[in-house]
Short mmCIF file of C-alpha atoms in Angstrom, two decimals:
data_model
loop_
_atom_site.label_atom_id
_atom_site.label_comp_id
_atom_site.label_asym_id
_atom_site.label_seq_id
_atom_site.Cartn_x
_atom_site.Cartn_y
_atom_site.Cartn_z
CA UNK A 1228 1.58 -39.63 -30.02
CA UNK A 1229 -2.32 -37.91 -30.10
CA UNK A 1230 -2.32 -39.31 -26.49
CA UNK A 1231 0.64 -37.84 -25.23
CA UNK A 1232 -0.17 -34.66 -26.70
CA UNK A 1233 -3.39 -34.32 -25.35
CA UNK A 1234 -1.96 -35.21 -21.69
CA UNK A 1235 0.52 -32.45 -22.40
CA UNK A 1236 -2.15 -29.61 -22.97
CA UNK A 1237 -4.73 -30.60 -20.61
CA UNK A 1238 -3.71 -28.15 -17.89
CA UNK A 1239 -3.99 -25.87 -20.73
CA UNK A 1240 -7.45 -26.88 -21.59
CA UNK A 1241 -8.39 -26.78 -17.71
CA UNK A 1242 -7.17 -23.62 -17.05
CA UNK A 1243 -9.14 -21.98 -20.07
CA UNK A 1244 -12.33 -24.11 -18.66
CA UNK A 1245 -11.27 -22.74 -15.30
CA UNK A 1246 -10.76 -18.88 -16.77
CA UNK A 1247 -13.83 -19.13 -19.12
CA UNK A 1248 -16.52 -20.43 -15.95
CA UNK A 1249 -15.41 -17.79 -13.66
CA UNK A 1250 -15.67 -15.14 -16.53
CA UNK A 1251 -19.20 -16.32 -17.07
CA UNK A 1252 -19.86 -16.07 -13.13
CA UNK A 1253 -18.54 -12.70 -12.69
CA UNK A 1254 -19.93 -11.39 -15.89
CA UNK A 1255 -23.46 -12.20 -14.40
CA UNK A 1256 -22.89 -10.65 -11.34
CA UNK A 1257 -21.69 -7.86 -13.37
CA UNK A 1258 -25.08 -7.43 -15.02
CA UNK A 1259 -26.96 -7.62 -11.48
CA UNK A 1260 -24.43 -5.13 -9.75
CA UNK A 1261 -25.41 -2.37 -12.92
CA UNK A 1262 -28.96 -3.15 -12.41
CA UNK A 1263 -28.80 -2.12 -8.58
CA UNK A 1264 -26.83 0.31 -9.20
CA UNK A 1265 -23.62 -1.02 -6.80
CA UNK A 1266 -21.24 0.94 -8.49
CA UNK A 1267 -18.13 -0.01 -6.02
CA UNK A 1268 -19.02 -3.67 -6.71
CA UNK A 1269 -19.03 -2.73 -10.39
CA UNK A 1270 -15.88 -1.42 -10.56
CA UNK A 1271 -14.54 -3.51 -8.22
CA UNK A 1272 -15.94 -6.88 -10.47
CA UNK A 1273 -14.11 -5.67 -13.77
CA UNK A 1274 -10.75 -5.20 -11.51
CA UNK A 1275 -11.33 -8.81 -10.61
CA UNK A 1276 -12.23 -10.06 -14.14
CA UNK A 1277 -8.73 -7.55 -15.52
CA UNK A 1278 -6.53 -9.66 -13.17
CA UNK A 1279 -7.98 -12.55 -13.82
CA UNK A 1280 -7.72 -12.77 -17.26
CA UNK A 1281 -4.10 -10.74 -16.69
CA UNK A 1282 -1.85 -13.85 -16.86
CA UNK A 1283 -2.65 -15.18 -20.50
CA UNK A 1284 -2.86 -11.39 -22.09
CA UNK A 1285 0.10 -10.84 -20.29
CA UNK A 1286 2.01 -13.51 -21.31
CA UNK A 1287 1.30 -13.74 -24.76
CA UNK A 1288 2.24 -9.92 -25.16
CA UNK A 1289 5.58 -9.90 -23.02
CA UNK A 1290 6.09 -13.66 -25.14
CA UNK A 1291 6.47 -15.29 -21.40
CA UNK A 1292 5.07 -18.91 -21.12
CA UNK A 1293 3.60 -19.06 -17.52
CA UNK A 1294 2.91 -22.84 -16.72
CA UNK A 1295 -1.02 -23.39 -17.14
CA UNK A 1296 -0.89 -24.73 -13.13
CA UNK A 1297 0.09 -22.01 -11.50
CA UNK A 1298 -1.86 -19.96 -13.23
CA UNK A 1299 -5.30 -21.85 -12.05
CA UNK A 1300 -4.10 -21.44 -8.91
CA UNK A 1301 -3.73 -17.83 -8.96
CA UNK A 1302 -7.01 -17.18 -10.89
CA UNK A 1303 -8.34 -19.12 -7.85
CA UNK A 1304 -7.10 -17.23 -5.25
CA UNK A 1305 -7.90 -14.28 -7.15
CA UNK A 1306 -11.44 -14.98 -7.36
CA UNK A 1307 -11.54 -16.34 -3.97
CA UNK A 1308 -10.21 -13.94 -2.09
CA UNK A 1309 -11.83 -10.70 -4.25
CA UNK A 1310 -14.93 -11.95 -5.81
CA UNK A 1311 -16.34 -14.66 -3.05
CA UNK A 1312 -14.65 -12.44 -0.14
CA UNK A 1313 -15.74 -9.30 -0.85
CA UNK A 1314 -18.15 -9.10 -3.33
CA UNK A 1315 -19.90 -12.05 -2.38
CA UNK A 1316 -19.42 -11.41 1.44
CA UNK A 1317 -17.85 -15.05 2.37
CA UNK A 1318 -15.21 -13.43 4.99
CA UNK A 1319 -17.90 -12.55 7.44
CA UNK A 1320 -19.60 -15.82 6.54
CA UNK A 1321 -16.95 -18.61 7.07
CA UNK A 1322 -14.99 -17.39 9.80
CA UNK A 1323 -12.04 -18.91 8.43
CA UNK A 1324 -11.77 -17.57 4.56
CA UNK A 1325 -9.61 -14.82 5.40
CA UNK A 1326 -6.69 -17.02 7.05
CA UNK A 1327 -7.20 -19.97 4.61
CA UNK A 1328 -6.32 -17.23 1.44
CA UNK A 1329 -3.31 -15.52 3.24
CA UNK A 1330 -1.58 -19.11 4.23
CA UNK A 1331 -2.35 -20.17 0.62
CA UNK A 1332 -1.48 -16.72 -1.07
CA UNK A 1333 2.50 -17.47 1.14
CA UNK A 1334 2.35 -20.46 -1.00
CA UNK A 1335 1.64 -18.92 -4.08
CA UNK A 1336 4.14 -15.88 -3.86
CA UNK A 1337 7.17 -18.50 -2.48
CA UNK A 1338 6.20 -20.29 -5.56
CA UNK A 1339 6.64 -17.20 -7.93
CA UNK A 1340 9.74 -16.01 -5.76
CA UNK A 1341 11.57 -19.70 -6.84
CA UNK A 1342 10.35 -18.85 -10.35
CA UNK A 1343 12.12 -15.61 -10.48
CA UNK A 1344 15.51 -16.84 -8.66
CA UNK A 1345 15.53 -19.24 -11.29
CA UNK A 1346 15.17 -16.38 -13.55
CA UNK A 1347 17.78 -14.43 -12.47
CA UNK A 1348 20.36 -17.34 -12.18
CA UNK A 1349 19.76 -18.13 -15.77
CA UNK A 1350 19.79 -14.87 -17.13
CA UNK A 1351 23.01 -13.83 -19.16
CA UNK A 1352 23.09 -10.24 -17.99
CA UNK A 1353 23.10 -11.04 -14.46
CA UNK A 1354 26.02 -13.15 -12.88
CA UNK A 1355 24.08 -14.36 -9.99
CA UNK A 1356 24.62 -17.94 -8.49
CA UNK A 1357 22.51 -18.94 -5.56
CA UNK A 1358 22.68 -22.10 -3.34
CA UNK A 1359 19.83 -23.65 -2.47
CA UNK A 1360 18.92 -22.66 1.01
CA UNK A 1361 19.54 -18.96 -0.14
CA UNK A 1362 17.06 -19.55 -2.86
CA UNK A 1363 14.78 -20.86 -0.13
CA UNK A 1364 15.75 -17.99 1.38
CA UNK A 1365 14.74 -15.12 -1.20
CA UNK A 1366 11.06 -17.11 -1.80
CA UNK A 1367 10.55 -16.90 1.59
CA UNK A 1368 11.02 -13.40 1.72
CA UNK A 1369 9.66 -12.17 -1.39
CA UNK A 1370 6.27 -13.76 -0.22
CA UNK A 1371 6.28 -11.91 2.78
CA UNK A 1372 7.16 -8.81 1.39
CA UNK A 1373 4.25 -9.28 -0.89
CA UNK A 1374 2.10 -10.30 1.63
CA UNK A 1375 3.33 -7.08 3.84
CA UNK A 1376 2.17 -4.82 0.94
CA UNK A 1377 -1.34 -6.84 0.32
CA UNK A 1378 -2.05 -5.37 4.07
CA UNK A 1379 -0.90 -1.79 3.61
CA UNK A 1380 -2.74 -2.09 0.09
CA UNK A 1381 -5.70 -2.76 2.33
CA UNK A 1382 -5.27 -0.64 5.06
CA UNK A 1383 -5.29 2.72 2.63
CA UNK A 1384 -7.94 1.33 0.68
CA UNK A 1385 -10.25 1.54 3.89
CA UNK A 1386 -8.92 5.04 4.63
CA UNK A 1387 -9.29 6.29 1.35
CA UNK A 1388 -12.15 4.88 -0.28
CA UNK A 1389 -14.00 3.82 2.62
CA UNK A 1390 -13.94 -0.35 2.10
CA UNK A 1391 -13.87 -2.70 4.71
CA UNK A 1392 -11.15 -4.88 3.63
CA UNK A 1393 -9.17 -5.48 7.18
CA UNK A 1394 -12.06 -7.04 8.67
CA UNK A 1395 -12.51 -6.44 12.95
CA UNK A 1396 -11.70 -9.72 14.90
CA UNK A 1397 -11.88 -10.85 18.53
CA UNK A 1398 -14.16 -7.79 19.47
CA UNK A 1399 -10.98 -5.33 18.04
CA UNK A 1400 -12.74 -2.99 15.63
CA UNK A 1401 -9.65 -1.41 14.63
CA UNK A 1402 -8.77 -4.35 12.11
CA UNK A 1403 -5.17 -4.79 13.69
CA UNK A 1404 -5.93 -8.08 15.22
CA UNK A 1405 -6.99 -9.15 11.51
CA UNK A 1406 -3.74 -7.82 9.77
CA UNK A 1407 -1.33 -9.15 12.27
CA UNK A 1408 -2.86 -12.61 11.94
CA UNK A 1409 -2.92 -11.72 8.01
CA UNK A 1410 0.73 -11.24 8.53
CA UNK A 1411 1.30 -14.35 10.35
CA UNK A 1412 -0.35 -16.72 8.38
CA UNK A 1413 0.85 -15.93 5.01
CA UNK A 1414 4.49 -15.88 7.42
CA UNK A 1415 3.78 -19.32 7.60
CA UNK A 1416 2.73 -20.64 3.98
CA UNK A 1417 5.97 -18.61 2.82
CA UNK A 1418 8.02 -20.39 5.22
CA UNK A 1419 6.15 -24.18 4.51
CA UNK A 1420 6.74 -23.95 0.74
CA UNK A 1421 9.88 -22.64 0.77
CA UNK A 1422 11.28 -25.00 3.09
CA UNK A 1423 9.11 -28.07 0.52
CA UNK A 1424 11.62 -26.68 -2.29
CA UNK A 1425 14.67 -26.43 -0.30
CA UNK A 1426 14.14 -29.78 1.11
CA UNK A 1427 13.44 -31.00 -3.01
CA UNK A 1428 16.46 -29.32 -4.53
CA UNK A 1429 19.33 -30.51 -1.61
CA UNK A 1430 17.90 -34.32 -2.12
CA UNK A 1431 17.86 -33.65 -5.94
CA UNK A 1432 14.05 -34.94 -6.36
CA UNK A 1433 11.61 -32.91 -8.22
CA UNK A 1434 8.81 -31.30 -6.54
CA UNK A 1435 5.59 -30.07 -8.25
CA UNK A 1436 7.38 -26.81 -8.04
CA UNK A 1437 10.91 -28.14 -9.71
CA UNK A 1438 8.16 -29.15 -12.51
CA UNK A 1439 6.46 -26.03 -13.15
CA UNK A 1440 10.11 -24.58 -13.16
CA UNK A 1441 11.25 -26.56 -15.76
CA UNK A 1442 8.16 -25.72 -17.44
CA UNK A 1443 8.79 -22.06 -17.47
CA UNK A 1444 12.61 -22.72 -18.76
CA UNK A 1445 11.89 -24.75 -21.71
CA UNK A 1446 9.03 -22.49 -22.80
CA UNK A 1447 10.97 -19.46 -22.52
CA UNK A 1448 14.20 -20.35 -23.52
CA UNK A 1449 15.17 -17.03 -25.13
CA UNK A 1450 15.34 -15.82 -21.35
CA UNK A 1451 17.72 -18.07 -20.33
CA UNK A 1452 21.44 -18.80 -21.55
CA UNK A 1453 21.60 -22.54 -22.62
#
């Protein structure tokens, strides 16, 4: 019984290993940001250590159980993309960080988009039945429309503040080239995992993302009519 309980909360125990290790990391850079007085970078570091750490709080005040997998991914990608890429510099270093994040963050946001359909479905107050290729269909789109609003996100945050977040490629200084293949590449994670799940749900075979579904459900089982 101790055995299968402890297999049961180790993604739990990883992601607060996970959560706690980046903390620590970002915290220091924290302190050497104030000391040089980088005052962007500060404020830029305690945005990235807010969303972070936004999932638990989050969840434990809205009483929402989000599966402990999912959310190491996302604090992942989080730090990825907004500590190591900008802070840290490592999208003018590796030339291909910036299209790596956008394909995975299409995977992430079709995942979340089959966690809300599933949501919706369930929920007593909404008489909504999808099939599966239309719930295929909705991830798909959600991640691109979140994807779509990442880039105009980043586009007035280089007008307005001044940043440098759409980054000039193939000798185009005007950052298009970089958004379009932004656009394109998350366009195609969306499209992969959505098409994984479809695939999963018409053969009735559970996927890692079936799993983290189910997950969800019996965790938060006062959003759901059962």
């Amino acid at each position: 019984m101790n055995s299968k309980i402890n297999a049961a909360d180790l993604p739990t125990v990883i992601h607060r290993i996970i959560l706690g290790v980046l903390l620590v990391i970002m915290a220091v850079e924290l302190v050497l940001l104030f000391r040089e007085g980088q005052w962007m970078n500060v404020f830029l570091v305690i945005m990235i250590m807010a969303l972070t750490s936004s999932p638990a709080v989050l969840g434990r005040q809205f009483r929402v159980y989000i599966p402990p997998e999912f959310q190491v991914l996302a604090i992942v990608f989080v730090f990825a993309a907004l500590f190591l890429g900008e802070i840290r510099g490592y999208y003018g270093r590796i030339w291909w960080w910036d299209i790596a994040l956008h394909t995975s963050s299409g995977f992430l946001m079709g995942i979340l988009g089959f966690l809300l359909v599933y949501v919706l479905n369930e929920s007593e107050n909404i008489d909504l039945h999808m099939q599966p290729r239309f719930v295929a269909l909705f991830a798909c789109l959600f991640a691109i429309v979140v994807g779509t609003l990442w880039e105009v996100f980043e586009f007035t945050m280089d007008q307005v503040v001044g940043t440098t977040m759409q980054k000039p490629m193939f000798d185009d200084p005007s950052g298009l080239t970089d958004t379009m293949w932004d656009m394109i590449v998350n366009a195609v994670g969306a499209i992969f995992i959505s098409g994984l799940g479809w695939w999963y749900m018409i053969r009735r075979e559970q996927s890692f993302i079936e799993g983290w579904i189910r997950k969800f459900i019996q965790r938060n089982l006062h959003l759901f009519r059962l």
